PDB file of C-alpha atoms in Angstrom:
ATOM      1  CA  MET Z   1      47.124 -26.739  -7.620  1.00  0.00           C
ATOM      2  CA  SER Z   2      43.554 -25.601  -7.088  1.00  0.00           C
ATOM      3  CA  ASP Z   3      42.648 -28.645  -4.932  1.00  0.00           C
ATOM      4  CA  SER Z   4      44.358 -29.104  -1.620  1.00  0.00           C
ATOM      5  CA  THR Z   5      44.203 -31.688   1.122  1.00  0.00           C
ATOM      6  CA  VAL Z   6      44.361 -30.815   4.791  1.00  0.00           C
ATOM      7  CA  THR Z   7      45.222 -33.463   7.379  1.00  0.00           C
ATOM      8  CA  GLU Z   8      43.791 -32.851  10.822  1.00  0.00           C
ATOM      9  CA  PRO Z   9      45.389 -34.111  14.059  1.00  0.00           C
ATOM     10  CA  GLU Z  10      42.797 -36.842  14.427  1.00  0.00           C
ATOM     11  CA  GLY Z  11      43.852 -38.280  11.113  1.00  0.00           C
ATOM     12  CA  ARG Z  12      40.794 -37.133   9.138  1.00  0.00           C
ATOM     13  CA  GLU Z  13      41.324 -35.639   5.727  1.00  0.00           C
ATOM     14  CA  GLU Z  14      39.232 -32.714   4.535  1.00  0.00           C
ATOM     15  CA  VAL Z  15      39.174 -31.733   0.881  1.00  0.00           C
ATOM     16  CA  ALA Z  16      38.964 -27.988   0.307  1.00  0.00           C
ATOM     17  CA  VAL Z  17      36.362 -26.987  -2.283  1.00  0.00           C
ATOM     18  CA  PRO Z  18      37.900 -24.847  -5.029  1.00  0.00           C
ATOM     19  CA  GLN Z  19      36.690 -21.243  -5.045  1.00  0.00           C
ATOM     20  CA  ALA Z  20      35.726 -21.568  -8.691  1.00  0.00           C
ATOM     21  CA  VAL Z  21      33.291 -24.366  -7.808  1.00  0.00           C
ATOM     22  CA  THR Z  22      31.675 -22.442  -4.940  1.00  0.00           C
ATOM     23  CA  GLY Z  23      31.421 -19.352  -7.146  1.00  0.00           C
ATOM     24  CA  GLU Z  24      29.738 -21.336  -9.889  1.00  0.00           C
ATOM     25  CA  TYR Z  25      27.337 -22.811  -7.326  1.00  0.00           C
ATOM     26  CA  ARG Z  26      26.328 -19.368  -6.095  1.00  0.00           C
ATOM     27  CA  GLN Z  27      25.851 -18.171  -9.654  1.00  0.00           C
ATOM     28  CA  GLY Z  28      23.755 -21.251 -10.374  1.00  0.00           C
ATOM     29  CA  VAL Z  29      21.487 -20.587  -7.395  1.00  0.00           C
ATOM     30  CA  LEU Z  30      21.111 -16.938  -8.378  1.00  0.00           C
ATOM     31  CA  HIS Z  31      20.365 -17.925 -11.954  1.00  0.00           C
ATOM     32  CA  ARG Z  32      17.624 -20.308 -10.832  1.00  0.00           C
ATOM     33  CA  LEU Z  33      16.069 -17.651  -8.614  1.00  0.00           C
ATOM     34  CA  ARG Z  34      16.047 -15.121 -11.455  1.00  0.00           C
ATOM     35  CA  ARG Z  35      14.712 -17.539 -14.053  1.00  0.00           C
ATOM     36  CA  PRO Z  36      10.954 -17.323 -14.797  1.00  0.00           C
ATOM     37  CA  ARG Z  37       9.129 -20.275 -13.251  1.00  0.00           C
ATOM     38  CA  ARG Z  38       5.589 -21.552 -13.365  1.00  0.00           C
ATOM     39  CA  PRO Z  39       3.713 -20.073 -10.375  1.00  0.00           C
ATOM     40  CA  ARG Z  40       2.189 -22.354  -7.784  1.00  0.00           C
ATOM     41  CA  PHE Z  41      -1.468 -21.607  -7.018  1.00  0.00           C
ATOM     42  CA  TRP Z  42      -1.624 -22.012  -3.256  1.00  0.00           C
ATOM     43  CA  PHE Z  43       1.728 -20.322  -2.740  1.00  0.00           C
ATOM     44  CA  GLU Z  44       0.535 -17.305  -4.739  1.00  0.00           C
ATOM     45  CA  ILE Z  45      -2.735 -17.085  -2.814  1.00  0.00           C
ATOM     46  CA  LEU Z  46      -0.846 -17.186   0.474  1.00  0.00           C
ATOM     47  CA  LEU Z  47       1.794 -14.707  -0.729  1.00  0.00           C
ATOM     48  CA  ILE Z  48      -0.755 -12.146  -1.941  1.00  0.00           C
ATOM     49  CA  ALA Z  49      -2.845 -12.455   1.224  1.00  0.00           C
ATOM     50  CA  VAL Z  50       0.145 -12.099   3.549  1.00  0.00           C
ATOM     51  CA  SER Z  51       1.634  -9.266   1.486  1.00  0.00           C
ATOM     52  CA  TYR Z  52      -1.566  -7.222   1.460  1.00  0.00           C
ATOM     53  CA  TRP Z  53      -2.102  -7.825   5.177  1.00  0.00           C
ATOM     54  CA  THR Z  54       1.472  -6.666   5.847  1.00  0.00           C
ATOM     55  CA  TYR Z  55       1.027  -3.614   3.608  1.00  0.00           C
ATOM     56  CA  SER Z  56      -2.196  -2.615   5.380  1.00  0.00           C
ATOM     57  CA  LEU Z  57      -0.635  -3.199   8.793  1.00  0.00           C
ATOM     58  CA  ILE Z  58       2.405  -1.031   8.040  1.00  0.00           C
ATOM     59  CA  ARG Z  59       0.371   1.659   6.269  1.00  0.00           C
ATOM     60  CA  ASN Z  60      -2.005   1.972   9.188  1.00  0.00           C
ATOM     61  CA  ALA Z  61       0.865   1.816  11.706  1.00  0.00           C
ATOM     62  CA  VAL Z  62       2.373   4.998  10.287  1.00  0.00           C
ATOM     63  CA  PRO Z  63       1.535   7.722  12.830  1.00  0.00           C
ATOM     64  CA  GLU Z  64      -1.362   9.906  11.765  1.00  0.00           C
ATOM     65  CA  GLN Z  65       0.469  13.215  11.884  1.00  0.00           C
ATOM     66  CA  LYS Z  66      -2.528  15.441  11.349  1.00  0.00           C
ATOM     67  CA  ALA Z  67      -0.839  18.820  11.742  1.00  0.00           C
ATOM     68  CA  GLU Z  68       2.044  17.933   9.414  1.00  0.00           C
ATOM     69  CA  ALA Z  69      -0.322  16.279   6.930  1.00  0.00           C
ATOM     70  CA  LEU Z  70      -2.444  19.414   6.736  1.00  0.00           C
ATOM     71  CA  ARG Z  71       0.637  21.599   6.301  1.00  0.00           C
ATOM     72  CA  ASN Z  72       1.810  19.352   3.506  1.00  0.00           C
ATOM     73  CA  ALA Z  73      -1.600  19.540   1.869  1.00  0.00           C
ATOM     74  CA  ASP Z  74      -1.425  23.343   1.934  1.00  0.00           C
ATOM     75  CA  TRP Z  75       2.059  23.146   0.404  1.00  0.00           C
ATOM     76  CA  VAL Z  76       0.959  20.777  -2.382  1.00  0.00           C
ATOM     77  CA  TRP Z  77      -2.054  22.986  -3.082  1.00  0.00           C
ATOM     78  CA  HIS Z  78       0.226  26.012  -3.285  1.00  0.00           C
ATOM     79  CA  VAL Z  79       2.630  24.222  -5.657  1.00  0.00           C
ATOM     80  CA  GLU Z  80      -0.234  23.200  -7.909  1.00  0.00           C
ATOM     81  CA  HIS Z  81      -1.435  26.799  -8.038  1.00  0.00           C
ATOM     82  CA  GLN Z  82       2.064  27.850  -9.039  1.00  0.00           C
ATOM     83  CA  LEU Z  83       2.046  25.220 -11.773  1.00  0.00           C
ATOM     84  CA  GLY Z  84      -1.435  26.210 -12.925  1.00  0.00           C
ATOM     85  CA  ILE Z  85      -2.924  22.735 -12.360  1.00  0.00           C
ATOM     86  CA  ALA Z  86      -4.956  23.354  -9.185  1.00  0.00           C
ATOM     87  CA  LEU Z  87      -8.244  22.287 -10.777  1.00  0.00           C
ATOM     88  CA  GLU Z  88      -9.253  19.610  -8.290  1.00  0.00           C
ATOM     89  CA  GLY Z  89     -11.903  21.811  -6.683  1.00  0.00           C
ATOM     90  CA  SER Z  90     -13.613  22.578  -9.993  1.00  0.00           C
ATOM     91  CA  VAL Z  91     -13.633  18.894 -10.970  1.00  0.00           C
ATOM     92  CA  ASN Z  92     -14.924  17.874  -7.549  1.00  0.00           C
ATOM     93  CA  HIS Z  93     -17.851  20.318  -7.572  1.00  0.00           C
ATOM     94  CA  ALA Z  94     -18.714  19.728 -11.238  1.00  0.00           C
ATOM     95  CA  VAL Z  95     -18.955  15.958 -10.906  1.00  0.00           C
ATOM     96  CA  ASN Z  96     -20.700  16.189  -7.536  1.00  0.00           C
ATOM     97  CA  SER Z  97     -23.546  18.098  -9.232  1.00  0.00           C
ATOM     98  CA  ALA Z  98     -24.478  14.895 -11.089  1.00  0.00           C
ATOM     99  CA  THR Z  99     -25.607  12.641  -8.246  1.00  0.00           C
ATOM    100  CA  TRP Z 100     -25.717   9.420 -10.262  1.00  0.00           C
ATOM    101  CA  LEU Z 101     -22.228  10.043 -11.584  1.00  0.00           C
ATOM    102  CA  ILE Z 102     -20.536  10.834  -8.295  1.00  0.00           C
ATOM    103  CA  ILE Z 103     -22.205   7.883  -6.541  1.00  0.00           C
ATOM    104  CA  GLY Z 104     -20.921   5.631  -9.294  1.00  0.00           C
ATOM    105  CA  MET Z 105     -17.444   7.075  -8.823  1.00  0.00           C
ATOM    106  CA  ASN Z 106     -17.612   6.464  -5.077  1.00  0.00           C
ATOM    107  CA  TYR Z 107     -18.244   2.765  -5.666  1.00  0.00           C
ATOM    108  CA  TYR Z 108     -15.635   2.694  -8.438  1.00  0.00           C
ATOM    109  CA  TYR Z 109     -13.062   4.106  -5.998  1.00  0.00           C
ATOM    110  CA  ALA Z 110     -13.980   1.563  -3.325  1.00  0.00           C
ATOM    111  CA  THR Z 111     -14.102  -1.627  -5.380  1.00  0.00           C
ATOM    112  CA  LEU Z 112     -12.273  -1.650  -8.708  1.00  0.00           C
ATOM    113  CA  HIS Z 113      -8.945  -0.843  -7.058  1.00  0.00           C
ATOM    114  CA  PHE Z 114      -8.965  -4.407  -5.690  1.00  0.00           C
ATOM    115  CA  VAL Z 115     -11.184  -6.252  -8.186  1.00  0.00           C
ATOM    116  CA  VAL Z 116      -9.293  -5.267 -11.335  1.00  0.00           C
ATOM    117  CA  THR Z 117      -5.867  -5.773  -9.768  1.00  0.00           C
ATOM    118  CA  LEU Z 118      -6.745  -9.291  -8.611  1.00  0.00           C
ATOM    119  CA  GLY Z 119      -8.362 -10.000 -11.971  1.00  0.00           C
ATOM    120  CA  VAL Z 120      -5.164  -9.071 -13.823  1.00  0.00           C
ATOM    121  CA  LEU Z 121      -3.120 -11.290 -11.495  1.00  0.00           C
ATOM    122  CA  VAL Z 122      -5.461 -14.232 -12.200  1.00  0.00           C
ATOM    123  CA  TRP Z 123      -5.263 -13.554 -15.952  1.00  0.00           C
ATOM    124  CA  LEU Z 124      -1.472 -13.501 -15.811  1.00  0.00           C
ATOM    125  CA  TYR Z 125      -1.401 -16.708 -13.778  1.00  0.00           C
ATOM    126  CA  HIS Z 126      -3.460 -18.636 -16.334  1.00  0.00           C
ATOM    127  CA  TRP Z 127      -2.385 -17.114 -19.649  1.00  0.00           C
ATOM    128  CA  HIS Z 128       1.111 -15.700 -19.045  1.00  0.00           C
ATOM    129  CA  PRO Z 129       2.713 -17.909 -16.372  1.00  0.00           C
ATOM    130  CA  GLY Z 130       6.217 -17.128 -17.608  1.00  0.00           C
ATOM    131  CA  ARG Z 131       5.641 -13.413 -17.039  1.00  0.00           C
ATOM    132  CA  TYR Z 132       3.608 -13.723 -13.859  1.00  0.00           C
ATOM    133  CA  ALA Z 133       6.400 -13.586 -11.280  1.00  0.00           C
ATOM    134  CA  ALA Z 134       8.145 -10.608 -12.886  1.00  0.00           C
ATOM    135  CA  THR Z 135       4.910  -8.652 -13.248  1.00  0.00           C
ATOM    136  CA  ARG Z 136       3.931  -9.491  -9.688  1.00  0.00           C
ATOM    137  CA  LEU Z 137       7.349  -8.257  -8.551  1.00  0.00           C
ATOM    138  CA  VAL Z 138       6.610  -4.894 -10.207  1.00  0.00           C
ATOM    139  CA  LEU Z 139       3.376  -4.618  -8.217  1.00  0.00           C
ATOM    140  CA  PHE Z 140       4.997  -5.628  -4.933  1.00  0.00           C
ATOM    141  CA  ALA Z 141       7.976  -3.280  -5.343  1.00  0.00           C
ATOM    142  CA  THR Z 142       5.627  -0.430  -6.276  1.00  0.00           C
ATOM    143  CA  THR Z 143       3.511  -0.997  -3.191  1.00  0.00           C
ATOM    144  CA  GLY Z 144       6.523  -1.435  -0.930  1.00  0.00           C
ATOM    145  CA  VAL Z 145       8.178   1.849  -1.888  1.00  0.00           C
ATOM    146  CA  ALA Z 146       4.833   3.633  -1.425  1.00  0.00           C
ATOM    147  CA  LEU Z 147       5.043   2.828   2.286  1.00  0.00           C
ATOM    148  CA  VAL Z 148       8.178   4.974   2.459  1.00  0.00           C
ATOM    149  CA  GLY Z 149       6.209   7.881   1.026  1.00  0.00           C
ATOM    150  CA  TYR Z 150       3.447   7.470   3.606  1.00  0.00           C
ATOM    151  CA  TYR Z 151       6.007   7.622   6.389  1.00  0.00           C
ATOM    152  CA  LEU Z 152       8.162  10.466   5.084  1.00  0.00           C
ATOM    153  CA  PHE Z 153       5.430  12.688   3.660  1.00  0.00           C
ATOM    154  CA  PRO Z 154       2.095  12.420   5.496  1.00  0.00           C
ATOM    155  CA  LEU Z 155      -0.526  14.184   3.399  1.00  0.00           C
ATOM    156  CA  ALA Z 156      -4.159  15.007   3.984  1.00  0.00           C
ATOM    157  CA  PRO Z 157      -6.474  14.419   1.020  1.00  0.00           C
ATOM    158  CA  PRO Z 158      -8.194  17.507  -0.433  1.00  0.00           C
ATOM    159  CA  ARG Z 159     -11.514  16.744   1.293  1.00  0.00           C
ATOM    160  CA  LEU Z 160      -9.816  17.064   4.716  1.00  0.00           C
ATOM    161  CA  MET Z 161      -8.060  20.351   4.009  1.00  0.00           C
ATOM    162  CA  ASN Z 162      -8.773  23.345   6.187  1.00  0.00           C
ATOM    163  CA  GLY Z 163     -10.743  25.807   4.107  1.00  0.00           C
ATOM    164  CA  GLY Z 164     -10.303  23.771   0.945  1.00  0.00           C
ATOM    165  CA  ARG Z 165     -14.045  23.787   0.236  1.00  0.00           C
ATOM    166  CA  PHE Z 166     -13.923  20.304  -1.219  1.00  0.00           C
ATOM    167  CA  VAL Z 167     -16.922  17.990  -1.021  1.00  0.00           C
ATOM    168  CA  ASP Z 168     -16.420  14.677   0.789  1.00  0.00           C
ATOM    169  CA  THR Z 169     -18.607  12.806  -1.668  1.00  0.00           C
ATOM    170  CA  VAL Z 170     -18.890   9.633   0.420  1.00  0.00           C
ATOM    171  CA  ALA Z 171     -20.081  11.551   3.484  1.00  0.00           C
ATOM    172  CA  VAL Z 172     -22.466  13.776   1.522  1.00  0.00           C
ATOM    173  CA  HIS Z 173     -24.105  11.000  -0.489  1.00  0.00           C
ATOM    174  CA  HIS Z 174     -23.933   8.379   2.281  1.00  0.00           C
ATOM    175  CA  THR Z 175     -22.304   5.770   0.083  1.00  0.00           C
ATOM    176  CA  TRP Z 176     -20.084   2.968   1.251  1.00  0.00           C
ATOM    177  CA  GLY Z 177     -16.580   3.040   0.009  1.00  0.00           C
ATOM    178  CA  SER Z 178     -14.066   5.237   1.775  1.00  0.00           C
ATOM    179  CA  MET Z 179     -11.937   3.794   4.523  1.00  0.00           C
ATOM    180  CA  ALA Z 180     -11.297   7.359   5.610  1.00  0.00           C
ATOM    181  CA  SER Z 181     -14.907   8.465   6.014  1.00  0.00           C
ATOM    182  CA  GLY Z 182     -17.626   7.708   8.527  1.00  0.00           C
ATOM    183  CA  ASP Z 183     -17.181   4.808  10.918  1.00  0.00           C
ATOM    184  CA  LEU Z 184     -14.468   3.238   8.734  1.00  0.00           C
ATOM    185  CA  LYS Z 185     -12.047   6.109   9.218  1.00  0.00           C
ATOM    186  CA  HIS Z 186     -10.698   4.532  12.402  1.00  0.00           C
ATOM    187  CA  MET Z 187      -9.545   1.475  10.387  1.00  0.00           C
ATOM    188  CA  SER Z 188      -7.269   3.337   7.992  1.00  0.00           C
ATOM    189  CA  ASN Z 189      -4.612   6.027   8.038  1.00  0.00           C
ATOM    190  CA  GLN Z 190      -6.387   9.117   6.745  1.00  0.00           C
ATOM    191  CA  TYR Z 191      -3.176  10.963   5.989  1.00  0.00           C
ATOM    192  CA  ALA Z 192      -1.531   8.499   3.596  1.00  0.00           C
ATOM    193  CA  ALA Z 193      -2.513  10.181   0.340  1.00  0.00           C
ATOM    194  CA  MET Z 194       0.963  10.502  -1.180  1.00  0.00           C
ATOM    195  CA  PRO Z 195       1.626   8.530  -3.325  1.00  0.00           C
ATOM    196  CA  SER Z 196      -1.674   7.379  -4.780  1.00  0.00           C
ATOM    197  CA  MET Z 197      -1.730   3.605  -5.045  1.00  0.00           C
ATOM    198  CA  HIS Z 198      -5.033   3.856  -6.882  1.00  0.00           C
ATOM    199  CA  ILE Z 199      -2.920   5.296  -9.686  1.00  0.00           C
ATOM    200  CA  GLY Z 200       0.061   3.011  -9.097  1.00  0.00           C
ATOM    201  CA  TRP Z 201      -2.068  -0.140  -9.226  1.00  0.00           C
ATOM    202  CA  SER Z 202      -4.400   0.975 -12.017  1.00  0.00           C
ATOM    203  CA  LEU Z 203      -1.488   2.013 -14.221  1.00  0.00           C
ATOM    204  CA  TRP Z 204       0.172  -1.341 -13.499  1.00  0.00           C
ATOM    205  CA  CYS Z 205      -3.041  -3.040 -14.640  1.00  0.00           C
ATOM    206  CA  GLY Z 206      -3.408  -0.820 -17.699  1.00  0.00           C
ATOM    207  CA  LEU Z 207       0.164  -1.206 -18.928  1.00  0.00           C
ATOM    208  CA  THR Z 208       0.110  -4.958 -18.336  1.00  0.00           C
ATOM    209  CA  ILE Z 209      -3.105  -5.381 -20.305  1.00  0.00           C
ATOM    210  CA  PHE Z 210      -1.904  -3.108 -23.094  1.00  0.00           C
ATOM    211  CA  ALA Z 211       1.425  -4.937 -23.407  1.00  0.00           C
ATOM    212  CA  LEU Z 212       0.109  -8.499 -23.260  1.00  0.00           C
ATOM    213  CA  ALA Z 213      -3.498  -8.551 -24.513  1.00  0.00           C
ATOM    214  CA  SER Z 214      -4.014  -9.649 -28.113  1.00  0.00           C
ATOM    215  CA  VAL Z 215      -7.471  -8.127 -28.666  1.00  0.00           C
ATOM    216  CA  PRO Z 216      -7.237  -4.442 -29.720  1.00  0.00           C
ATOM    217  CA  TRP Z 217     -10.303  -3.184 -27.834  1.00  0.00           C
ATOM    218  CA  VAL Z 218      -9.090  -4.887 -24.645  1.00  0.00           C
ATOM    219  CA  ARG Z 219      -5.771  -3.079 -24.984  1.00  0.00           C
ATOM    220  CA  VAL Z 220      -7.651   0.220 -25.340  1.00  0.00           C
ATOM    221  CA  LEU Z 221      -9.656  -0.565 -22.196  1.00  0.00           C
ATOM    222  CA  GLY Z 222      -6.375  -1.218 -20.430  1.00  0.00           C
ATOM    223  CA  LEU Z 223      -5.239   2.347 -21.124  1.00  0.00           C
ATOM    224  CA  LEU Z 224      -8.641   3.841 -20.299  1.00  0.00           C
ATOM    225  CA  TYR Z 225      -8.677   2.244 -16.854  1.00  0.00           C
ATOM    226  CA  PRO Z 226      -5.876   4.342 -15.237  1.00  0.00           C
ATOM    227  CA  ALA Z 227      -7.124   7.463 -17.051  1.00  0.00           C
ATOM    228  CA  THR Z 228     -10.604   6.955 -15.581  1.00  0.00           C
ATOM    229  CA  THR Z 229      -9.113   6.213 -12.174  1.00  0.00           C
ATOM    230  CA  LEU Z 230      -7.257   9.538 -12.277  1.00  0.00           C
ATOM    231  CA  LEU Z 231     -10.549  11.359 -12.863  1.00  0.00           C
ATOM    232  CA  VAL Z 232     -12.228   9.406 -10.052  1.00  0.00           C
ATOM    233  CA  ILE Z 233      -9.608  10.065  -7.374  1.00  0.00           C
ATOM    234  CA  VAL Z 234      -9.722  13.789  -8.113  1.00  0.00           C
ATOM    235  CA  ALA Z 235     -13.509  14.049  -8.475  1.00  0.00           C
ATOM    236  CA  THR Z 236     -14.054  12.319  -5.117  1.00  0.00           C
ATOM    237  CA  ALA Z 237     -11.480  14.661  -3.487  1.00  0.00           C
ATOM    238  CA  ASN Z 238      -9.354  11.754  -2.301  1.00  0.00           C
ATOM    239  CA  HIS Z 239      -6.172  12.880  -4.051  1.00  0.00           C
ATOM    240  CA  PHE Z 240      -4.334  15.779  -5.656  1.00  0.00           C
ATOM    241  CA  TRP Z 241      -2.933  15.551  -9.176  1.00  0.00           C
ATOM    242  CA  LEU Z 242       0.550  15.380  -7.656  1.00  0.00           C
ATOM    243  CA  ASP Z 243      -0.438  12.293  -5.654  1.00  0.00           C
ATOM    244  CA  ALA Z 244      -0.917  10.598  -9.013  1.00  0.00           C
ATOM    245  CA  VAL Z 245       2.569  11.687 -10.052  1.00  0.00           C
ATOM    246  CA  GLY Z 246       3.864  10.010  -6.899  1.00  0.00           C
ATOM    247  CA  GLY Z 247       2.074   6.811  -7.889  1.00  0.00           C
ATOM    248  CA  VAL Z 248       3.688   6.895 -11.333  1.00  0.00           C
ATOM    249  CA  LEU Z 249       7.137   7.336  -9.777  1.00  0.00           C
ATOM    250  CA  CYS Z 250       6.540   4.343  -7.501  1.00  0.00           C
ATOM    251  CA  LEU Z 251       5.501   2.226 -10.493  1.00  0.00           C
ATOM    252  CA  THR Z 252       8.649   3.322 -12.333  1.00  0.00           C
ATOM    253  CA  PHE Z 253      10.658   2.064  -9.373  1.00  0.00           C
ATOM    254  CA  GLY Z 254       8.770  -1.233  -9.508  1.00  0.00           C
ATOM    255  CA  PHE Z 255       9.551  -1.773 -13.188  1.00  0.00           C
ATOM    256  CA  THR Z 256      13.187  -0.888 -12.539  1.00  0.00           C
ATOM    257  CA  VAL Z 257      13.452  -3.542  -9.815  1.00  0.00           C
ATOM    258  CA  ALA Z 258      11.945  -6.192 -12.106  1.00  0.00           C
ATOM    259  CA  ARG Z 259      14.233  -5.157 -14.964  1.00  0.00           C
ATOM    260  CA  LEU Z 260      17.322  -5.461 -12.775  1.00  0.00           C
ATOM    261  CA  TRP Z 261      16.288  -8.800 -11.276  1.00  0.00           C
ATOM    262  CA  TYR Z 262      15.100 -10.597 -14.416  1.00  0.00           C
ATOM    263  CA  GLY Z 263      17.305  -8.783 -16.914  1.00  0.00           C
ATOM    264  CA  SER Z 264      14.255  -7.804 -18.924  1.00  0.00           C
ATOM    265  CA  LEU Z 265      10.909  -6.084 -18.572  1.00  0.00           C
ATOM    266  CA  PRO Z 266       8.065  -8.524 -17.818  1.00  0.00           C
ATOM    267  CA  HIS Z 267       6.389  -8.320 -21.225  1.00  0.00           C
ATOM    268  CA  ALA Z 268       9.638  -9.376 -22.953  1.00  0.00           C
ATOM    269  CA  LEU Z 269       9.911 -12.630 -20.994  1.00  0.00           C
ATOM    270  CA  PRO Z 270       8.563 -15.883 -22.496  1.00  0.00           C
ATOM    271  CA  ARG Z 271       4.816 -16.348 -22.054  1.00  0.00           C
ATOM    272  CA  LEU Z 272       5.055 -20.028 -21.186  1.00  0.00           C
ATOM    273  CA  VAL Z 273       7.572 -21.892 -19.063  1.00  0.00           C
ATOM    274  CA  PRO Z 274       7.991 -25.663 -18.702  1.00  0.00           C
ATOM    275  CA  ALA Z 275       6.534 -27.316 -15.652  1.00  0.00           C
ATOM    276  CA  PRO Z 276       9.142 -28.169 -13.007  1.00  0.00           C
ATOM    277  CA  ALA Z 277      10.610 -31.615 -13.513  1.00  0.00           C
ATOM    278  CA  ARG Z 278       9.644 -34.181 -10.926  1.00  0.00           C
ATOM    279  CA  ALA Z 279      12.415 -35.946  -9.074  1.00  0.00           C
ATOM    280  CA  ALA Z 280      12.970 -39.488 -10.273  1.00  0.00           C
ATOM    281  CA  ALA Z 281      11.807 -42.216  -7.951  1.00  0.00           C
ATOM    282  CA  PRO Z 282      14.628 -44.177  -6.293  1.00  0.00           C
ATOM    283  CA  ALA Z 283      15.446 -47.449  -7.976  1.00  0.00           C
ATOM    284  CA  GLN Z 284      14.042 -50.551  -6.310  1.00  0.00           C
ATOM    285  CA  VAL Z 285      16.767 -52.898  -5.125  1.00  0.00           C
ATOM    286  CA  PRO Z 286      15.648 -56.522  -5.051  1.00  0.00           C
ATOM    287  CA  LEU Z 287      16.086 -58.264  -1.736  1.00  0.00           C
ATOM    288  CA  VAL Z 288      18.270 -61.340  -1.862  1.00  0.00           C
TER     289      VAL Z 288
END
């Protein structure tokens, strides 16, 4: 009774596809999409390049609402005083007194954010292909939800606060590295400090390394990386402590998305996956 035949006026017969079959087909497609697959090199290069370009374009397209961003910075500063954690100024001035240290932190802030993140992606691609797509999804979802924060809550970094008395370490020490200082400030939204993607990305790197690395000291380095990044973003007056909390919340969202899509956290997926089967060549029919 599940199959039926419909006769059209022209005499053609059309067989209706049972709903159970179409439902199974949809489930099969969804299952294939959610199943870990071996990543393809050129596709991943293109995807990462396009995704970062899109992220930068959207982030910089968010209106630079200076007045609101400064008001929000005053509010965050007030909240941190109420919580007893408003120590950014002390850290900023203390580290700035050691010239070699603060210059090193300026370059750390400017480079490792990208270098380490790309390095972890390459490591996953080669050594954990079965977990690559899920872990990459965490990073993409984390970055995507951060754009919502930039739009809804424009925030000036501490170094741009009115009367904050923070040291803009890049400007003072004339080091390259801040897209929001000097001539580079016109290329980036200066009031997109909340959430901190330096924390979101570095914690993604650290947790991934800690969960998947087999060498103990490498796992320790994985945890030290986001901790050091937290010190750097505060010492250079680029972020408040609460910006880091925002980055952690975004990363939590990213892991939740991956968990819902793959049915498991990335580290629990199989490390290796079989290469996709090649389609069989059509049989040669001899000519008579």
